[in-house]
Amino acid sequence: MEELKKPASEEFGSLVFSDKVMKERLPKDVYKAVHKTIDEGTTLDKNVANTVAAVMKEWAIEHGATHFTHWFQPMTGLTAEKHDSFLTPQADGTAIMEFSGKELIKGEPDASSFPSGGLRATFEARGYTAWDPSSPAFVKDGSLYIPTAFISYGGEVLDKKTPLLRSIDALDTEAVKILHILGDKDVKHVDTTLGSEQEYFLIDKEKYMKRKDLVMCGRTLIGAPAPKGQEMSDHYFGVLKPRVSDYMHALDDELWKLGVPAKTKHNEVAPSQHELAPMFEIANVAADHNQLTMEMMKRVADKKGIACLLHEKPFEGINGSGKHNNWSIATDTGINLLDPGKNPAENLRFQVFLAAIIKAVDEYADLLRISVASAGNDHRLGANEAPPAIISIFVGDDVEKLLDAIESGAAYTTTGKVRMGTGAHVLPEIFKDNTDRNRTSPFAFTGNKFEFRMPGSSLSVATPNTVLNTAVSEELSQFYEELKDVPEDGVKDAVRALVQKTVKEHKRIIFNGNGYTDEWVAEAEKRGLYNLKSVPDAVPHMLDEKNVDLFEKHHIYTKAELESRYEIYLDNYAKEVHIESLAMQEMVRKDLMEGMIGYMHDLSSELVEKKTVMPDLDCTFEEDTLKKLTMLSNKMGSALEKLKTDTIEAEKVADNLAKGKEYHEVILADMDALRKEADAAEALVPDQYLPYPTYAQMLFSLR
Ligand code: ADP
Ligand code: MG
């Protein structure tokens, strides 16, 4: 009989050292002290740390842990861990399980093999991890995982979490200052909230293993299109196939145990593409949970004989995968600051935050673009399913009307909720949302939050949220400067004037039309908006003076830290394309060519045989196919040679920016040219000759 499982509500968070566990197990004063640290950022006293460590260890051992690890997020965009056992051998040959407050709070992984973008050259190789008590520890695979920040000996930031935490603090400070001016004096603290929807592909693992391109690069580098793609729109929200459904259940189970609030799951637009959306959480925890989600997606797939693809563009010709970043700000008094409420025209709080966001996105669009820049995402942004590389804001009809009214000083009346007729009396009454969706906008207001749609599916959400928080903090701090000396009875008018001025000055960033059209590209250029198409186009703006100033002012990154990130982005980009070039050369030369030669060999033997037996027989098909394949293999040969020599040259370029450009302009173009011939050839070769599965075999592989 099938084992009866615990109800999901009991399973949820069962492997998390949660607030509830702390409350139950820690002495009252210690629990309070930890909370003070979490809520107010005070440093933890040594005795308190020791008590927490002891209790954590007991709890972790009860949950099967023998080891602990500081879990951090170096600039690879992945997570890193190094496990130490709790065991301490004793003189008498026995051992005890130990874990001190010091071990909880601080770790010393060797930083020298993580990317540091030159910071290491100037400073020291030593790195420290520091406990982040705002993200709960958990047990996984017999280890206690402690979320940590990662910094160098000299205090330089070496990870993605630290800047995010700093930006959350900056936004907290600036938002509270503004709220106090607006009269919300009881607000002590605001949180950034984040829900990141995660798209992914699933294909049969045996098939995956036969594709060198997928195994090494995460995306297919050649492949003739399948006869069927996404044109029938029959996959989106379609019935879950049994293997997919089984996978999704197993994934939910694993995530729930780790306290990841996985909520929604469905099929996406492309065949074999799916999505998971979590409930939103505090941004820092949500970012950690998204890392866990990606890891579990791969892990659970592997156990089920499936490969989970998180690359932004695994297959040509069908949609790629993104990670929609739903973002808002909430006060400790329970207000969502991006909720327009019943009467947005009178909701100055909403207007101020909306204005700050509009100004932030307009002034720092380049930074937002950079925050999602990667070789993989370049293939997605601007393709016709993803938001274009141009950043603009969609606000929807209602807010647009509100903004028009603010700008012109005219009265605004909300349409309110509109009842919809369903035409059938058994159906319940439903009300229309006040905005329709606009899937083409990179930055869309969705009723009570903004959805930033540019992040790629494999990206760490830490960086885009760091930029967003920092940019909005800056605008709020400017607003504060303008409002701080206004007498209390003049605040309303001053705020109205400020919002009006801001909307006037920054409305060029607002675009409610179709972002996929060429007209928009032209219009955006007229408006002076950035259109940063590739990593080497975008990344140099990181060091623009206004951007360095922004990050330094809010203590997010120093100039040196930005320079190091600039080098890392470009270096990673060149390396990624370099590996793709090599993988493609290998796959074309060895796998596709092998299939083609095998087929050509059989075709010509057949032709010779036929001609010997019946010299007058018409063998046009065989002859034609042979001719075409021979021609294509010649073209492939020269395209391959060009790719090979150009890649050798690109590799030699010393400057990272010049190198990135070389890979973008020359190598990717070479790869496109080679792919064109390769795909034409593959289309002529019967499947059984190919040592790797075709698009059709991969995309429809799970039943
Ligand atoms: P939509 O219908 O616009 O897609 P959903 O309610 O389905 O909105 O939410 C989509 C994602 O946005 C989910 O991950 C959800 O948790 C997240 N979300 C909802 N409200 C907020 C908020 N206030 N802050 C951050 N994320 C949010
Ligand atoms: Mg969405």
XYZ file of C-alpha atoms and ligand atoms in Angstrom:
731
model
C 0.000 0.000 0.000
C 1.162 3.484 -0.689
C 2.594 5.090 2.376
C 0.312 7.741 3.761
C 2.058 11.069 3.675
C 1.851 13.745 6.318
C -0.401 16.636 5.397
C 1.516 19.324 3.519
C 0.869 21.848 6.282
C 2.821 19.658 8.737
C 5.554 18.987 6.217
C 6.022 22.697 5.501
C 9.191 24.048 7.038
C 9.872 20.793 8.903
C 13.581 21.098 8.070
C 13.830 24.793 8.889
C 15.214 26.323 12.064
C 12.314 28.691 11.968
C 11.120 31.460 14.184
C 8.700 28.994 15.750
C 11.501 26.547 16.551
C 13.588 29.359 18.022
C 10.704 30.561 20.124
C 10.081 27.060 21.458
C 13.673 26.155 22.127
C 15.616 29.294 22.981
C 15.528 30.872 26.436
C 13.258 33.920 26.296
C 15.992 36.539 26.608
C 18.119 34.830 23.967
C 15.181 34.637 21.580
C 14.599 38.349 22.142
C 18.250 39.167 21.535
C 18.257 37.237 18.258
C 15.146 39.093 17.176
C 16.721 42.388 18.022
C 19.575 41.428 15.723
C 17.197 40.408 12.936
C 14.890 43.394 13.292
C 17.309 46.133 14.178
C 20.639 44.818 12.976
C 22.342 44.956 16.364
C 25.420 42.756 16.769
C 24.943 39.490 18.546
C 26.524 39.090 21.954
C 28.985 36.178 22.247
C 27.015 34.367 24.957
C 23.814 34.697 22.993
C 25.551 33.294 19.926
C 26.834 30.331 21.915
C 23.365 29.527 23.203
C 21.813 29.806 19.758
C 24.550 27.579 18.314
C 24.016 24.900 20.963
C 20.263 24.860 20.421
C 20.653 24.888 16.662
C 23.057 21.965 16.839
C 20.674 19.879 18.992
C 17.838 20.617 16.630
C 19.935 19.853 13.539
C 21.149 16.542 14.968
C 17.551 15.541 15.706
C 16.872 16.226 12.044
C 19.658 13.996 10.841
C 22.544 16.457 10.528
C 26.120 15.431 11.198
C 27.689 18.503 9.586
C 27.179 22.210 9.282
C 28.020 24.517 6.428
C 28.080 28.222 5.838
C 26.046 28.671 2.684
C 26.944 31.672 0.539
C 26.504 33.199 -2.883
C 29.776 34.108 -4.556
C 29.818 36.130 -7.735
C 29.439 32.992 -9.844
C 25.709 33.496 -9.279
C 25.554 30.001 -7.779
C 25.710 28.961 -4.156
C 28.766 27.624 -2.374
C 29.212 25.440 0.693
C 31.950 23.711 2.651
C 30.922 21.184 5.265
C 32.452 20.621 8.687
C 31.280 17.869 10.957
C 30.064 18.582 14.468
C 32.337 15.783 15.669
C 35.220 16.637 17.956
C 37.387 13.639 18.882
C 38.283 13.332 22.564
C 41.496 12.126 24.192
C 39.859 8.871 25.274
C 39.058 7.829 21.682
C 35.413 8.899 21.832
C 33.936 11.939 20.169
C 31.413 14.611 21.052
C 29.256 16.801 18.847
C 30.258 20.453 19.123
C 29.200 23.704 17.535
C 30.141 27.076 18.972
C 28.747 30.544 18.583
C 31.925 31.512 16.789
C 31.420 28.761 14.221
C 27.850 29.890 13.737
C 28.751 33.518 13.204
C 31.912 33.388 11.183
C 33.558 31.062 8.669
C 36.790 31.336 6.757
C 36.554 29.682 3.380
C 39.550 30.284 1.136
C 38.412 33.053 -1.171
C 41.161 32.659 -3.705
C 39.322 30.428 -6.152
C 36.133 32.440 -6.358
C 35.760 35.202 -8.913
C 36.830 38.519 -7.439
C 37.433 40.541 -10.586
C 40.803 41.802 -9.499
C 39.859 42.664 -5.921
C 42.126 39.865 -4.903
C 45.104 41.369 -6.661
C 44.776 44.523 -4.591
C 43.656 42.977 -1.344
C 43.990 39.668 0.403
C 42.915 36.199 -0.637
C 41.307 35.447 2.662
C 37.526 35.509 2.777
C 35.008 35.442 5.570
C 31.460 34.248 5.738
C 29.155 35.937 8.237
C 25.843 34.562 9.506
C 22.735 36.245 8.121
C 20.187 35.672 10.874
C 17.404 37.198 8.765
C 17.328 34.111 6.550
C 16.570 30.919 8.495
C 19.010 27.998 8.693
C 17.819 24.605 7.460
C 18.860 20.958 7.232
C 19.552 19.387 3.865
C 21.400 16.162 3.051
C 22.597 15.649 6.596
C 24.004 19.156 7.002
C 22.876 22.251 8.807
C 22.878 25.070 6.245
C 23.578 28.526 7.613
C 22.865 31.387 5.186
C 25.855 33.726 5.182
C 27.334 36.774 3.525
C 30.790 36.495 1.954
C 33.357 39.272 2.270
C 37.104 39.615 1.877
C 39.691 40.224 4.549
C 39.635 43.921 3.744
C 35.842 44.044 3.949
C 35.208 44.068 0.189
C 32.030 42.397 -0.874
C 32.617 39.087 -2.662
C 29.037 37.914 -2.958
C 25.507 38.730 -4.056
C 23.809 38.658 -0.688
C 25.694 41.473 1.038
C 24.783 44.163 -1.511
C 21.176 42.974 -1.436
C 21.055 43.251 2.344
C 22.616 46.704 2.187
C 20.096 47.839 -0.416
C 17.235 46.525 1.696
C 18.598 48.597 4.582
C 18.945 51.678 2.377
C 15.365 51.388 1.193
C 14.204 50.832 4.739
C 15.927 54.015 5.915
C 14.778 56.225 3.052
C 11.213 54.916 2.920
C 10.696 55.398 6.645
C 11.962 58.986 6.434
C 9.441 59.793 3.704
C 6.619 57.991 5.481
C 7.210 60.060 8.591
C 6.936 63.245 6.546
C 3.706 61.933 5.024
C 2.326 61.468 8.511
C 2.785 57.687 8.924
C 4.735 58.251 12.112
C 4.066 54.799 13.568
C 6.034 53.046 10.826
C 9.390 51.925 12.178
C 10.511 49.698 9.419
C 9.756 48.692 5.821
C 10.535 45.429 4.059
C 11.171 44.762 0.414
C 8.929 41.936 -0.693
C 9.722 39.620 -3.550
C 8.085 36.741 -5.359
C 10.085 35.358 -8.260
C 8.294 33.189 -10.749
C 10.647 30.584 -12.164
C 10.398 29.163 -15.682
C 12.158 25.953 -16.726
C 12.238 23.144 -19.263
C 12.075 19.418 -18.590
C 13.383 16.810 -20.993
C 14.168 13.142 -20.699
C 17.560 12.717 -19.069
C 18.815 9.962 -21.368
C 18.230 12.274 -24.291
C 19.869 15.176 -22.486
C 23.004 13.143 -21.796
C 23.484 12.547 -25.514
C 23.654 16.284 -26.277
C 27.114 17.745 -25.668
C 25.738 21.245 -26.146
C 23.132 20.848 -23.407
C 25.481 19.087 -21.032
C 28.274 21.638 -21.431
C 26.465 24.876 -22.224
C 22.888 24.390 -21.080
C 21.528 25.321 -24.490
C 21.356 23.639 -27.854
C 23.861 25.032 -30.338
C 22.540 23.196 -33.376
C 19.238 21.525 -34.170
C 16.725 21.698 -36.983
C 13.327 22.843 -35.704
C 10.723 20.231 -34.826
C 7.719 20.046 -37.174
C 5.668 21.361 -34.277
C 6.630 24.178 -31.953
C 4.382 26.416 -29.857
C 2.213 27.686 -32.726
C -0.881 25.751 -31.653
C -0.828 27.331 -28.171
C -1.744 23.934 -26.808
C 0.851 23.686 -24.069
C 0.212 26.828 -22.016
C -1.820 25.833 -18.952
C -2.329 22.428 -20.629
C -2.997 19.175 -18.766
C 0.121 18.070 -16.906
C 1.538 14.853 -18.359
C 1.949 12.111 -15.708
C 5.763 12.333 -15.526
C 5.620 16.116 -15.278
C 2.930 16.040 -12.628
C 4.856 13.434 -10.643
C 7.947 15.656 -10.865
C 6.087 18.746 -9.740
C 4.639 16.941 -6.719
C 8.054 15.656 -5.688
C 9.533 19.121 -6.144
C 6.816 20.773 -4.044
C 7.437 18.220 -1.279
C 11.147 18.959 -1.155
C 10.635 22.715 -1.289
C 7.927 22.751 1.340
C 10.113 20.827 3.791
C 12.724 23.539 3.326
C 10.123 26.218 3.950
C 10.071 27.432 0.353
C 6.477 28.564 -0.252
C 6.006 27.030 -3.722
C 2.453 27.947 -4.661
C 1.567 27.754 -8.345
C 2.677 25.364 -11.057
C 1.665 25.125 -14.676
C 2.767 24.391 -18.218
C 4.242 27.356 -20.041
C 3.992 28.427 -23.659
C 6.759 26.350 -25.269
C 6.549 22.569 -25.428
C 8.301 21.044 -22.377
C 8.340 24.428 -20.612
C 6.880 24.920 -17.148
C 6.673 27.482 -14.361
C 6.722 27.566 -10.594
C 5.620 30.629 -8.646
C 6.186 30.986 -4.909
C 4.300 33.099 -2.414
C 6.185 36.328 -1.965
C 8.483 36.788 1.050
C 10.976 39.266 2.447
C 13.373 39.847 -0.472
C 16.469 38.433 1.185
C 14.726 35.192 2.104
C 13.016 35.040 -1.289
C 16.409 35.337 -2.997
C 17.817 32.483 -0.900
C 14.712 30.453 -1.579
C 14.987 31.013 -5.292
C 18.523 29.592 -5.167
C 17.188 26.555 -3.308
C 14.351 26.236 -5.807
C 16.744 26.120 -8.741
C 18.911 23.567 -7.004
C 15.955 21.366 -6.072
C 14.517 21.615 -9.564
C 17.695 20.056 -10.937
C 18.051 17.553 -8.139
C 14.503 16.210 -8.164
C 14.620 15.994 -11.954
C 17.798 13.954 -11.819
C 16.216 11.457 -9.422
C 13.286 11.036 -11.793
C 15.359 10.456 -14.936
C 14.656 13.968 -16.138
C 16.924 16.918 -16.914
C 15.758 20.339 -15.799
C 17.053 23.140 -18.030
C 17.361 26.564 -16.451
C 19.146 28.239 -19.352
C 17.454 31.358 -20.767
C 17.304 29.989 -24.288
C 17.725 26.226 -24.455
C 16.019 25.889 -27.840
C 16.027 28.099 -30.915
C 12.673 29.098 -32.363
C 10.543 28.655 -29.256
C 10.250 30.746 -26.102
C 13.111 31.051 -23.667
C 12.800 31.117 -19.878
C 12.718 34.054 -17.524
C 12.242 34.757 -13.897
C 9.589 37.373 -13.231
C 10.606 39.493 -10.317
C 7.481 40.636 -8.430
C 8.568 43.407 -6.130
C 6.920 45.658 -3.605
C 7.524 47.457 -0.316
C 5.578 46.770 2.868
C 5.575 48.549 6.210
C 5.778 46.876 9.597
C 2.276 48.252 10.140
C 1.002 46.040 7.339
C 0.659 48.497 4.470
C 1.673 47.512 0.954
C 3.071 50.829 -0.277
C 2.272 49.994 -3.890
C -1.382 49.347 -3.232
C -3.282 52.255 -4.820
C -6.239 51.637 -2.529
C -9.801 52.704 -3.231
C -8.948 56.276 -4.011
C -5.498 56.581 -5.575
C -6.054 60.281 -6.312
C -6.028 60.944 -2.560
C -3.413 58.313 -1.772
C -0.324 60.514 -1.631
C 1.729 57.734 -0.155
C 1.101 55.564 -3.200
C 1.796 58.482 -5.506
C 5.106 59.317 -3.872
C 6.370 55.765 -4.101
C 5.076 55.406 -7.647
C 6.836 58.636 -8.623
C 10.061 57.483 -6.969
C 9.942 54.214 -8.885
C 9.236 55.935 -12.211
C 12.142 58.301 -11.661
C 14.409 55.473 -10.485
C 13.696 53.282 -13.494
C 14.157 56.215 -15.867
C 17.445 57.360 -14.376
C 18.924 53.933 -13.743
C 17.502 51.893 -16.626
C 21.069 51.089 -17.658
C 21.805 49.567 -14.259
C 18.624 47.513 -14.317
C 19.602 46.213 -17.739
C 23.108 45.379 -16.519
C 21.701 43.597 -13.493
C 20.170 40.978 -15.793
C 22.979 40.836 -18.349
C 24.374 37.421 -19.198
C 25.367 35.542 -22.325
C 22.286 33.369 -21.907
C 19.848 36.224 -21.347
C 21.156 38.070 -24.428
C 19.469 35.392 -26.546
C 16.189 36.049 -24.830
C 15.908 39.803 -24.418
C 14.587 41.240 -27.616
C 13.533 37.890 -29.030
C 9.844 37.995 -29.699
C 8.619 36.374 -26.532
C 10.696 38.215 -23.980
C 10.632 41.869 -23.051
C 12.928 43.873 -25.314
C 16.318 45.056 -24.123
C 14.799 48.551 -23.844
C 13.539 49.294 -20.364
C 10.174 50.994 -20.051
C 7.346 50.932 -17.544
C 3.816 49.731 -18.128
C 1.391 51.265 -15.650
C -1.967 50.147 -17.025
C -5.053 52.185 -17.851
C -6.026 53.265 -14.363
C -2.638 54.477 -13.235
C -2.086 56.093 -16.601
C -5.273 58.082 -16.079
C -4.117 58.925 -12.591
C -0.753 60.125 -13.891
C -2.433 62.196 -16.607
C -4.630 63.794 -13.979
C -1.630 64.509 -11.741
C 0.309 65.997 -14.618
C -2.503 68.233 -15.836
C -3.867 68.974 -12.388
C -7.293 67.735 -13.517
C -9.648 65.639 -11.440
C -9.299 61.888 -11.507
C -12.102 59.461 -10.988
C -11.408 55.782 -10.636
C -13.380 53.355 -12.747
C -13.545 51.093 -9.727
C -14.467 47.481 -10.029
C -16.422 46.569 -13.102
C -18.809 43.658 -12.918
C -18.433 41.220 -15.775
C -21.317 39.459 -17.408
C -20.553 35.779 -17.880
C -23.841 35.156 -19.683
C -24.649 32.091 -17.618
C -26.561 32.358 -14.378
C -24.900 29.391 -12.645
C -21.552 31.174 -12.745
C -20.520 33.351 -9.847
C -20.272 37.114 -10.248
C -16.755 38.188 -11.125
C -15.114 41.568 -11.245
C -12.617 42.855 -13.745
C -9.139 43.857 -12.627
C -8.456 47.520 -13.140
C -5.561 46.801 -15.473
C -5.211 44.264 -18.210
C -1.892 42.481 -18.570
C 0.847 43.595 -20.872
C 3.230 40.727 -21.417
C 5.564 42.755 -23.583
C 6.587 45.236 -20.915
C 9.866 44.679 -19.089
C 8.622 46.501 -15.998
C 4.910 46.299 -15.387
C 2.636 47.531 -12.632
C 0.388 44.599 -11.758
C -2.125 46.095 -9.357
C -0.136 46.286 -6.124
C 3.432 45.456 -7.120
C 5.838 45.841 -10.001
C 6.887 42.898 -12.081
C 10.372 43.149 -13.573
C 10.345 40.625 -16.365
C 13.869 40.853 -17.701
C 15.751 38.581 -15.289
C 16.772 35.342 -16.951
C 15.759 31.967 -15.599
C 19.206 31.012 -14.300
C 20.045 34.367 -12.738
C 20.410 35.126 -9.040
C 17.624 37.576 -8.215
C 19.888 39.321 -5.716
C 21.445 41.742 -8.192
C 18.334 43.103 -9.947
C 16.742 43.676 -6.559
C 19.870 45.345 -5.247
C 19.719 47.815 -8.140
C 15.998 48.384 -7.818
C 16.167 48.986 -4.075
C 19.154 51.294 -4.359
C 17.762 53.364 -7.205
C 14.435 53.820 -5.421
C 16.276 54.682 -2.190
C 18.132 57.422 -4.025
C 14.943 58.996 -5.373
C 13.283 58.802 -1.980
C 16.276 60.494 -0.407
C 16.036 63.291 -2.987
C 12.329 63.628 -2.229
C 13.160 63.806 1.444
C 15.576 66.663 0.838
C 12.833 68.578 -0.954
C 10.194 67.923 1.664
C 12.009 67.882 4.969
C 11.758 71.615 5.705
C 8.181 72.048 4.521
C 5.880 72.969 7.441
C 3.399 70.231 8.287
C 0.337 72.025 6.909
C 2.087 72.511 3.566
C 3.208 68.925 3.097
C 0.237 67.792 1.019
C 0.627 70.564 -1.516
C 4.377 70.144 -1.631
C 4.006 66.419 -2.208
C 1.472 66.993 -4.977
C 3.800 69.442 -6.672
C 6.737 67.090 -6.312
C 4.845 64.144 -7.759
C 3.608 66.299 -10.619
C 7.085 67.545 -11.431
C 8.521 64.034 -11.287
C 5.857 62.605 -13.571
C 6.425 65.400 -16.071
C 10.164 64.910 -16.098
C 10.196 61.151 -16.322
C 7.124 60.139 -18.257
C 9.283 59.186 -21.256
C 9.974 55.885 -19.483
C 6.261 55.023 -19.484
C 5.054 52.995 -22.417
C 1.795 51.122 -22.417
C 1.891 49.783 -25.983
C 3.349 46.688 -27.553
C 7.052 46.488 -26.717
C 7.751 43.888 -29.391
C 7.285 46.198 -32.364
C 9.896 48.006 -34.462
C 7.930 51.234 -33.997
C 8.664 51.070 -30.294
C 12.390 50.634 -30.919
C 12.351 53.798 -33.056
C 10.149 55.671 -30.589
C 12.338 54.678 -27.645
C 15.370 55.984 -29.453
C 13.587 59.291 -30.005
C 12.785 59.437 -26.319
C 16.448 58.904 -25.546
C 15.965 55.582 -23.765
C 18.757 53.050 -23.547
C 18.694 50.057 -25.857
C 21.565 47.962 -24.577
C 21.369 44.793 -26.583
C 24.245 42.701 -25.333
C 26.503 42.199 -22.343
C 29.406 44.155 -23.863
C 26.979 46.954 -24.828
C 25.506 47.195 -21.360
C 28.240 46.468 -18.845
C 30.510 49.505 -19.455
C 27.689 51.726 -18.130
C 28.239 50.171 -14.745
C 31.154 52.559 -14.316
C 29.305 55.683 -15.482
C 29.801 58.414 -12.931
C 26.140 58.659 -11.917
C 26.091 54.915 -11.228
C 29.279 54.834 -9.193
C 27.954 57.821 -7.236
C 24.660 56.076 -6.595
C 26.209 52.937 -5.177
C 28.839 54.755 -3.161
C 26.333 57.165 -1.668
C 24.137 54.345 -0.395
C 27.101 52.164 0.666
C 26.160 49.306 -1.624
C 29.358 48.953 -3.628
C 32.581 50.932 -3.643
C 34.087 51.963 -6.940
C 36.634 49.148 -6.609
C 33.848 46.647 -6.051
C 32.043 47.906 -9.146
C 35.211 47.667 -11.180
C 35.635 44.110 -10.038
C 32.079 43.310 -11.076
C 32.620 44.937 -14.435
C 35.600 42.636 -15.059
C 33.693 39.573 -13.863
C 30.673 40.209 -16.092
C 32.840 40.608 -19.176
C 35.190 37.790 -18.324
C 32.296 35.388 -17.708
C 30.692 36.448 -20.923
C 33.793 35.747 -23.006
C 34.341 32.432 -21.249
C 30.782 31.321 -21.790
C 30.790 32.086 -25.492
C 34.232 30.521 -25.775
C 32.982 27.251 -24.292
C 29.968 27.374 -26.588
C 32.233 27.791 -29.579
C 34.327 24.776 -28.609
C 31.281 22.651 -27.804
C 29.712 23.554 -31.114
C 32.862 22.741 -33.065
C 33.074 19.398 -31.353
C 29.430 18.546 -31.877
C 29.375 19.523 -35.519
C 32.659 17.880 -36.355
C 32.151 14.681 -34.463
C 28.432 14.091 -34.023
C 26.639 15.719 -36.902
C 29.363 14.945 -39.422
C 29.397 11.328 -38.269
C 25.674 11.082 -38.891
C 25.957 12.786 -42.257
C 28.841 10.604 -43.407
C 27.029 7.456 -42.310
C 23.957 8.465 -44.228
C 25.886 9.611 -47.297
C 27.775 6.336 -47.255
C 24.563 4.291 -47.202
C 22.996 6.492 -49.825
C 25.915 6.092 -52.212
C 26.173 2.326 -51.652
C 22.495 2.097 -52.411
C 22.959 4.230 -55.486
C 25.855 2.121 -56.780
C 23.903 -1.075 -56.148
C 20.835 0.173 -57.958
C 22.844 1.465 -60.862
C 24.672 -1.861 -61.152
C 21.479 -3.876 -61.221
C 19.415 -1.406 -63.280
C 21.636 1.120 -65.058
C 18.670 3.060 -66.455
C 16.856 3.576 -63.136
C 16.002 7.161 -62.171
C 17.722 7.811 -58.842
C 17.091 11.540 -58.598
C 16.210 11.519 -54.899
C 19.385 9.741 -53.804
C 21.539 11.776 -56.169
C 19.988 15.073 -55.101
C 20.264 14.287 -51.425
C 23.855 13.238 -51.843
C 24.624 16.418 -53.729
C 22.926 18.612 -51.145
C 24.641 16.904 -48.249
C 28.023 17.122 -49.933
C 27.506 20.797 -50.599
C 26.372 21.430 -47.047
C 29.248 19.499 -45.558
C 31.677 21.615 -47.574
C 30.034 24.807 -46.368
C 30.022 23.470 -42.834
C 33.697 22.631 -43.188
C 34.637 26.198 -44.060
C 32.288 27.739 -41.472
C 33.828 25.421 -38.908
C 37.335 26.443 -39.907
C 36.436 30.119 -39.637
C 34.894 29.629 -36.205
C 37.977 27.746 -35.090
C 40.533 30.333 -36.209
C 38.436 33.291 -35.043
C 38.007 31.692 -31.625
C 41.757 31.263 -31.305
C 42.166 34.955 -32.116
C 39.389 36.089 -29.743
C 40.974 34.140 -26.932
C 44.154 36.190 -27.319
C 42.509 39.593 -26.764
C 43.733 40.898 -23.425
C 41.271 43.647 -22.487
C 38.020 42.197 -21.158
C 35.764 44.669 -22.930
C 37.490 44.275 -26.287
C 37.384 40.541 -25.784
C 33.680 40.558 -24.952
C 32.996 42.569 -28.082
C 35.048 40.173 -30.178
C 33.055 37.217 -28.870
C 29.808 39.066 -29.403
C 30.492 40.439 -32.856
C 32.668 37.765 -34.407
C 32.271 34.465 -32.617
C 28.499 34.529 -32.159
C 28.124 35.551 -35.802
C 30.383 32.675 -36.856
C 28.302 30.318 -34.749
C 25.117 31.565 -36.397
C 26.614 31.015 -39.839
C 27.712 27.508 -38.952
C 24.376 26.720 -37.405
C 22.535 27.700 -40.551
C 24.381 25.076 -42.594
C 24.314 22.497 -39.814
C 20.562 22.762 -39.298
C 19.927 22.516 -43.039
C 22.056 19.379 -43.154
C 20.497 17.839 -40.056
C 17.060 18.246 -41.565
C 18.091 15.913 -44.398
C 19.518 13.156 -42.211
C 17.216 10.458 -40.802
C 17.141 10.408 -36.995
C 18.751 6.995 -36.586
C 21.973 8.247 -38.143
C 22.388 10.999 -35.589
C 24.166 10.141 -32.341
C 22.126 12.782 -30.521
C 18.371 13.371 -30.189
C 16.664 15.950 -32.411
C 14.492 18.871 -31.285
C 11.351 16.809 -31.917
C 12.667 13.937 -29.817
C 13.677 16.208 -26.937
C 10.711 18.549 -26.843
C 8.101 15.851 -26.808
C 10.073 13.380 -24.696
C 8.102 13.366 -21.443
C 4.820 11.505 -21.369
P -0.424 38.000 -10.954
O -1.840 37.578 -11.068
O -0.170 39.445 -11.235
O 0.555 37.075 -11.632
P -0.111 36.732 -8.432
O -0.902 37.049 -7.233
O -0.365 35.456 -9.131
O -0.165 37.954 -9.411
O 1.400 36.805 -8.032
C 2.451 36.575 -8.869
C 3.682 36.594 -8.008
O 3.767 37.867 -7.369
C 3.661 35.566 -6.883
O 4.947 35.040 -6.727
C 3.234 36.411 -5.708
O 3.636 35.863 -4.477
C 3.956 37.693 -5.994
N 3.393 38.835 -5.238
C 2.110 39.106 -4.946
N 2.017 40.202 -4.162
C 3.279 40.641 -3.954
C 3.866 41.712 -3.207
N 3.134 42.578 -2.527
N 5.210 41.832 -3.229
C 5.973 40.985 -3.906
N 5.487 39.968 -4.619
C 4.168 39.781 -4.643
Mg 3.454 36.932 -13.762
